[in-house]
CSV table of C-alpha atoms in Angstrom, one decimal:
chain,number,residue,atom,x,y,z
A,19,MET,CA,117.6,13.6,259.4
A,20,SER,CA,118.7,13.7,255.7
A,21,SER,CA,116.2,14.2,252.9
A,22,THR,CA,115.2,11.3,250.8
A,23,PRO,CA,115.8,11.4,247.0
A,24,GLU,CA,112.0,11.9,246.6
A,25,GLU,CA,112.0,15.0,248.8
A,26,GLN,CA,115.0,16.8,247.3
A,27,PRO,CA,113.4,17.6,243.9
A,28,ALA,CA,110.4,19.1,245.6
A,29,GLU,CA,112.6,21.3,247.8
A,30,GLY,CA,114.6,22.4,244.8
A,31,LEU,CA,111.4,23.3,243.0
A,32,ARG,CA,110.1,25.4,245.9
A,33,GLU,CA,113.4,27.3,246.1
A,34,ARG,CA,113.4,27.9,242.3
A,35,LYS,CA,109.9,29.2,242.4
A,36,LYS,CA,110.8,31.6,245.3
A,37,ARG,CA,113.8,32.9,243.3
A,38,GLU,CA,111.7,33.3,240.2
A,39,ARG,CA,109.0,35.2,242.1
A,40,LYS,CA,111.5,37.5,243.7
A,41,GLN,CA,113.1,38.2,240.4
A,42,ALA,CA,109.7,38.8,238.8
A,43,LEU,CA,108.9,41.4,241.4
A,44,ARG,CA,112.2,43.2,240.8
A,45,THR,CA,111.7,43.1,237.0
A,46,ALA,CA,108.2,44.5,237.5
A,47,ALA,CA,109.6,47.4,239.6
A,48,ILE,CA,112.2,48.2,237.0
A,49,GLU,CA,109.7,48.0,234.0
A,50,LEU,CA,107.1,50.2,235.8
A,51,ALA,CA,109.8,52.7,236.8
A,52,LEU,CA,110.9,53.0,233.2
A,53,GLU,CA,107.3,53.3,232.0
A,54,LYS,CA,105.9,55.9,234.5
A,55,GLY,CA,108.7,57.1,236.7
A,56,PHE,CA,109.6,55.5,240.0
A,57,ASP,CA,107.8,58.1,242.1
A,58,ASN,CA,104.6,57.2,240.3
A,59,VAL,CA,105.0,53.4,241.0
A,60,THR,CA,103.1,51.9,243.9
A,61,ILE,CA,103.5,48.5,245.6
A,62,GLU,CA,100.0,47.7,244.3
A,63,ASP,CA,101.3,48.4,240.7
A,64,ILE,CA,104.1,45.9,241.2
A,65,CYS,CA,101.8,43.3,242.6
A,66,ASP,CA,99.3,43.7,239.8
A,67,ARG,CA,102.0,43.4,237.2
A,68,CYS,CA,103.1,40.1,238.8
A,69,GLY,CA,99.6,38.9,239.8
A,70,VAL,CA,100.5,38.5,243.5
A,71,SER,CA,99.1,40.0,246.7
A,72,ARG,CA,100.7,42.7,248.9
A,73,ARG,CA,101.4,40.0,251.5
A,74,THR,CA,103.4,38.0,248.9
A,75,PHE,CA,105.3,41.2,248.0
A,76,PHE,CA,106.3,41.8,251.6
A,77,ASN,CA,107.6,38.2,251.9
A,78,TYR,CA,110.4,39.4,249.6
A,79,TYR,CA,110.8,43.1,249.9
A,80,SER,CA,109.9,45.7,252.6
A,81,THR,CA,109.6,48.7,250.3
A,82,LYS,CA,109.3,49.4,246.6
A,83,GLU,CA,112.8,51.0,246.8
A,84,GLU,CA,114.1,47.7,248.0
A,85,ALA,CA,112.4,45.9,245.1
A,86,LEU,CA,114.3,48.1,242.7
A,87,LEU,CA,117.6,48.7,244.5
A,88,GLY,CA,117.9,45.5,246.5
A,89,ARG,CA,118.1,45.1,250.2
A,90,ALA,CA,119.6,48.0,252.1
A,91,ASP,CA,121.7,45.7,254.3
A,92,THR,CA,123.6,43.9,251.6
A,93,VAL,CA,125.1,44.7,248.1
A,94,PHE,CA,125.3,41.1,247.2
A,95,ASP,CA,122.7,39.1,245.2
A,96,ASP,CA,121.2,35.8,246.2
A,97,GLU,CA,123.4,34.1,243.6
A,98,ASP,CA,126.5,35.3,245.4
A,99,GLN,CA,125.7,33.6,248.7
A,100,ALA,CA,127.2,30.2,248.0
A,101,ALA,CA,130.5,31.8,247.0
A,102,ILE,CA,130.5,34.0,250.1
A,103,ALA,CA,129.8,31.1,252.4
A,104,GLU,CA,132.6,29.1,250.7
A,105,PHE,CA,135.0,32.0,251.1
A,106,GLU,CA,134.2,32.6,254.8
A,107,ALA,CA,134.6,28.8,255.4
A,108,GLY,CA,138.1,28.9,254.1
A,109,GLY,CA,137.6,27.8,250.5
A,110,PRO,CA,137.8,27.0,247.7
A,111,GLU,CA,141.6,26.7,247.8
A,112,GLY,CA,142.5,27.6,251.4
A,113,ARG,CA,144.7,30.5,250.3
A,114,LEU,CA,143.3,33.9,251.2
A,115,ILE,CA,144.1,36.0,248.2
A,116,ALA,CA,143.4,33.3,245.7
A,117,ASP,CA,140.1,32.7,247.4
A,118,LEU,CA,139.3,36.4,247.5
A,119,ALA,CA,140.0,36.6,243.7
A,120,HIS,CA,137.7,33.6,243.2
A,121,LEU,CA,134.9,35.4,245.2
A,122,LEU,CA,135.4,38.7,243.3
A,123,THR,CA,135.2,36.8,240.0
A,124,SER,CA,131.9,35.2,241.1
A,125,VAL,CA,130.4,38.6,242.1
A,126,VAL,CA,131.4,40.2,238.8
A,127,ARG,CA,130.0,37.3,236.8
A,128,THR,CA,126.7,37.7,238.7
A,129,ARG,CA,126.5,41.3,237.5
A,130,LEU,CA,127.6,40.5,234.0
A,131,ASN,CA,124.8,37.9,233.7
A,132,LYS,CA,122.3,40.6,234.3
A,133,ARG,CA,123.6,43.2,231.8
A,134,GLU,CA,120.2,44.1,230.5
A,135,GLU,CA,118.8,44.6,234.0
A,136,MET,CA,121.8,46.7,235.0
A,137,HIS,CA,121.3,48.8,231.9
A,138,GLN,CA,117.7,49.5,232.7
A,139,TYR,CA,118.6,50.1,236.3
A,140,HIS,CA,121.2,52.7,235.5
A,141,ARG,CA,118.6,54.4,233.2
A,142,ILE,CA,116.3,54.7,236.1
A,143,LEU,CA,119.0,56.2,238.4
A,144,LYS,CA,119.7,58.8,235.8
A,145,GLN,CA,116.0,59.7,235.4
A,146,ASP,CA,115.5,60.0,239.2
A,147,PRO,CA,118.2,61.9,241.1
A,148,SER,CA,116.6,61.0,244.4
A,149,LEU,CA,117.2,57.3,243.7
A,150,MET,CA,120.7,58.1,242.8
A,151,GLN,CA,121.3,59.7,246.2
A,152,VAL,CA,119.8,56.6,247.9
A,153,GLN,CA,122.0,54.3,245.9
A,154,MET,CA,125.1,56.3,246.6
A,155,SER,CA,124.4,56.1,250.4
A,156,ARG,CA,124.0,52.4,250.1
A,157,MET,CA,127.3,52.0,248.3
A,158,GLY,CA,129.0,52.7,251.7
A,159,ASN,CA,127.8,49.3,252.7
A,160,ASN,CA,129.9,47.7,250.0
A,161,GLU,CA,133.3,48.0,251.6
A,162,ARG,CA,131.9,47.5,255.1
A,163,LEU,CA,130.4,44.1,254.1
A,164,PHE,CA,133.7,43.1,252.5
A,165,ARG,CA,135.6,44.1,255.7
A,166,GLU,CA,133.3,42.0,257.9
A,167,MET,CA,133.3,39.0,255.5
A,168,ILE,CA,137.1,39.0,255.3
A,169,GLN,CA,137.4,39.4,259.1
A,170,ARG,CA,135.2,36.3,259.6
A,171,ARG,CA,137.5,34.4,257.2
A,172,LEU,CA,140.5,35.7,259.1
A,173,ASP,CA,139.1,34.6,262.4
A,174,GLY,CA,139.2,31.1,261.1
A,175,ARG,CA,142.9,31.4,260.0
A,176,PRO,CA,146.1,31.1,262.0
A,177,ALA,CA,148.2,34.1,263.0
A,178,GLY,CA,151.4,34.8,261.0
A,179,THR,CA,149.9,34.8,257.4
A,180,ASP,CA,151.2,37.6,255.2
A,181,THR,CA,149.1,40.0,253.2
A,182,LEU,CA,149.1,37.7,250.1
A,183,GLY,CA,147.5,34.9,252.1
A,184,ALA,CA,150.5,32.7,252.7
A,185,PRO,CA,152.0,32.0,256.1
A,186,ALA,CA,155.3,33.8,256.7
A,187,ASP,CA,157.3,30.5,256.5
A,188,GLY,CA,155.6,29.5,253.3
A,189,THR,CA,153.7,26.6,254.8
A,190,VAL,CA,150.0,26.1,255.0
A,191,GLY,CA,148.8,26.7,258.5
A,192,ALA,CA,146.1,24.7,260.3
A,193,PRO,CA,142.7,26.3,260.7
A,194,ALA,CA,142.2,28.4,263.7
A,195,GLU,CA,139.8,25.8,265.2
A,196,ARG,CA,142.9,23.6,265.8
A,197,ASP,CA,144.6,26.5,267.6
A,198,PRO,CA,141.8,28.7,269.2
A,199,GLY,CA,144.2,31.3,270.4
A,200,ALA,CA,145.8,32.0,267.0
A,201,ALA,CA,143.1,33.9,265.3
A,202,SER,CA,142.3,36.0,268.4
A,203,ALA,CA,145.9,36.8,268.8
A,204,GLN,CA,146.1,38.0,265.2
A,205,LYS,CA,143.0,40.1,265.6
A,206,SER,CA,143.9,41.7,268.9
A,207,ALA,CA,147.3,42.6,267.6
A,208,SER,CA,146.0,44.8,264.9
A,209,GLU,CA,142.3,45.3,265.6
A,210,CYS,CA,140.7,48.6,264.7
A,211,HIS,CA,137.2,49.9,264.4
A,212,ALA,CA,135.7,50.6,261.0
A,213,ASP,CA,133.4,53.6,260.6
A,214,GLU,CA,130.4,51.3,260.8
A,215,GLY,CA,129.7,47.7,261.6
A,216,GLU,CA,131.8,45.1,263.4
A,217,PRO,CA,135.3,45.8,264.6
A,218,VAL,CA,137.8,44.5,262.1
A,219,SER,CA,141.6,44.2,261.8
A,220,THR,CA,143.8,46.4,259.7
A,221,ARG,CA,144.3,43.4,257.4
A,222,ALA,CA,140.6,43.1,256.8
A,223,GLU,CA,140.3,46.8,256.0
A,224,THR,CA,143.3,46.6,253.6
A,225,LEU,CA,141.9,43.5,251.8
A,226,ALA,CA,138.4,45.0,251.6
A,227,ALA,CA,139.9,48.1,249.9
A,228,LEU,CA,141.8,45.8,247.5
A,229,ALA,CA,138.5,44.0,246.7
A,230,MET,CA,136.7,47.3,246.0
A,231,MET,CA,139.6,48.4,243.7
A,232,ALA,CA,139.7,45.1,241.9
A,233,ILE,CA,136.0,45.1,241.2
A,234,ARG,CA,136.0,48.7,239.9
A,235,ALA,CA,139.1,48.1,237.8
A,236,THR,CA,137.6,44.9,236.3
A,237,PHE,CA,134.4,46.6,235.3
A,238,ILE,CA,136.3,49.5,233.7
A,239,ARG,CA,138.4,47.1,231.7
A,240,LEU,CA,135.5,44.9,230.6
A,241,ARG,CA,133.7,48.0,229.4
A,242,ARG,CA,136.6,48.5,227.0
A,243,VAL,CA,137.3,44.9,226.0
A,244,GLU,CA,135.2,41.8,226.3
A,245,GLY,CA,136.8,39.1,228.4
A,246,ASP,CA,136.7,36.8,231.3
A,247,PRO,CA,136.5,38.6,234.7
A,248,GLY,CA,138.6,35.9,236.3
A,249,VAL,CA,141.5,36.5,234.0
A,250,VAL,CA,141.3,40.3,234.6
A,251,ILE,CA,141.2,39.9,238.4
A,252,ASP,CA,144.1,37.4,238.3
A,253,GLU,CA,146.1,39.8,236.2
A,254,LEU,CA,145.4,42.6,238.7
A,255,PHE,CA,146.5,40.5,241.6
A,256,THR,CA,149.6,39.3,239.8
A,257,GLU,CA,150.6,42.9,239.1
A,258,LEU,CA,150.1,43.8,242.7
A,259,ARG,CA,152.3,40.9,243.9
A,260,SER,CA,155.0,42.1,241.4
A,261,ILE,CA,154.8,45.7,242.7
A,262,PHE,CA,155.1,44.6,246.3
A,263,LYS,CA,157.9,42.3,245.5
A,264,GLU,CA,159.8,45.0,243.8
A,265,GLU,CA,159.2,47.4,246.7
A,266,SER,CA,160.4,44.9,249.3
A,267,ALA,CA,163.5,43.9,247.4
């Protein structure tokens, strides 16, 4: 049953308040860590700063480390979820590499929109070597999550697409739902097991490595020169296409 127009604003307000409270808890964890050192910060301190109960805190985070560093099982922010869902569903354009570039642009923009928080966050990591070690271990999740995300996308695509996301004959293939055997044939032909997580194909591993490289290169470039991350990522992908074309000529 669909929501009525009267119900929709109330639902939107509840979601907004949840996001704001979650962000307030994270901000409090960051501020307190800068003020007194993260080892000296307690969950009670964070709750007192925000005026909420421990029960409310645990509705959002399981530990004070999670409040500061984010969830251990994902490197993506809440703001990234819509773009991730769109990518896994085959959008926004229906071309794998173009859609991956769009997703990466969205992820980078999310980070750039939180520049001050990122600056504070890196100050804390420098002050507390133990947190740096925790964060480094979590970074291993990054590529694994990209691999699994891309594999889910590939499982909804037909076999025979090249590594630039276009079918070998240049046509746009039908989604795998119209040909249930296509995606499984593609996966079984090149399936391999990642170090951790779900089994993924060689293609998913390759594209995940590309995603990681593109994000890192984009941040490095944007530290030198202000610009649009979408333009930077498009330039990187265009250069890669040019390189592969030259090598295959």
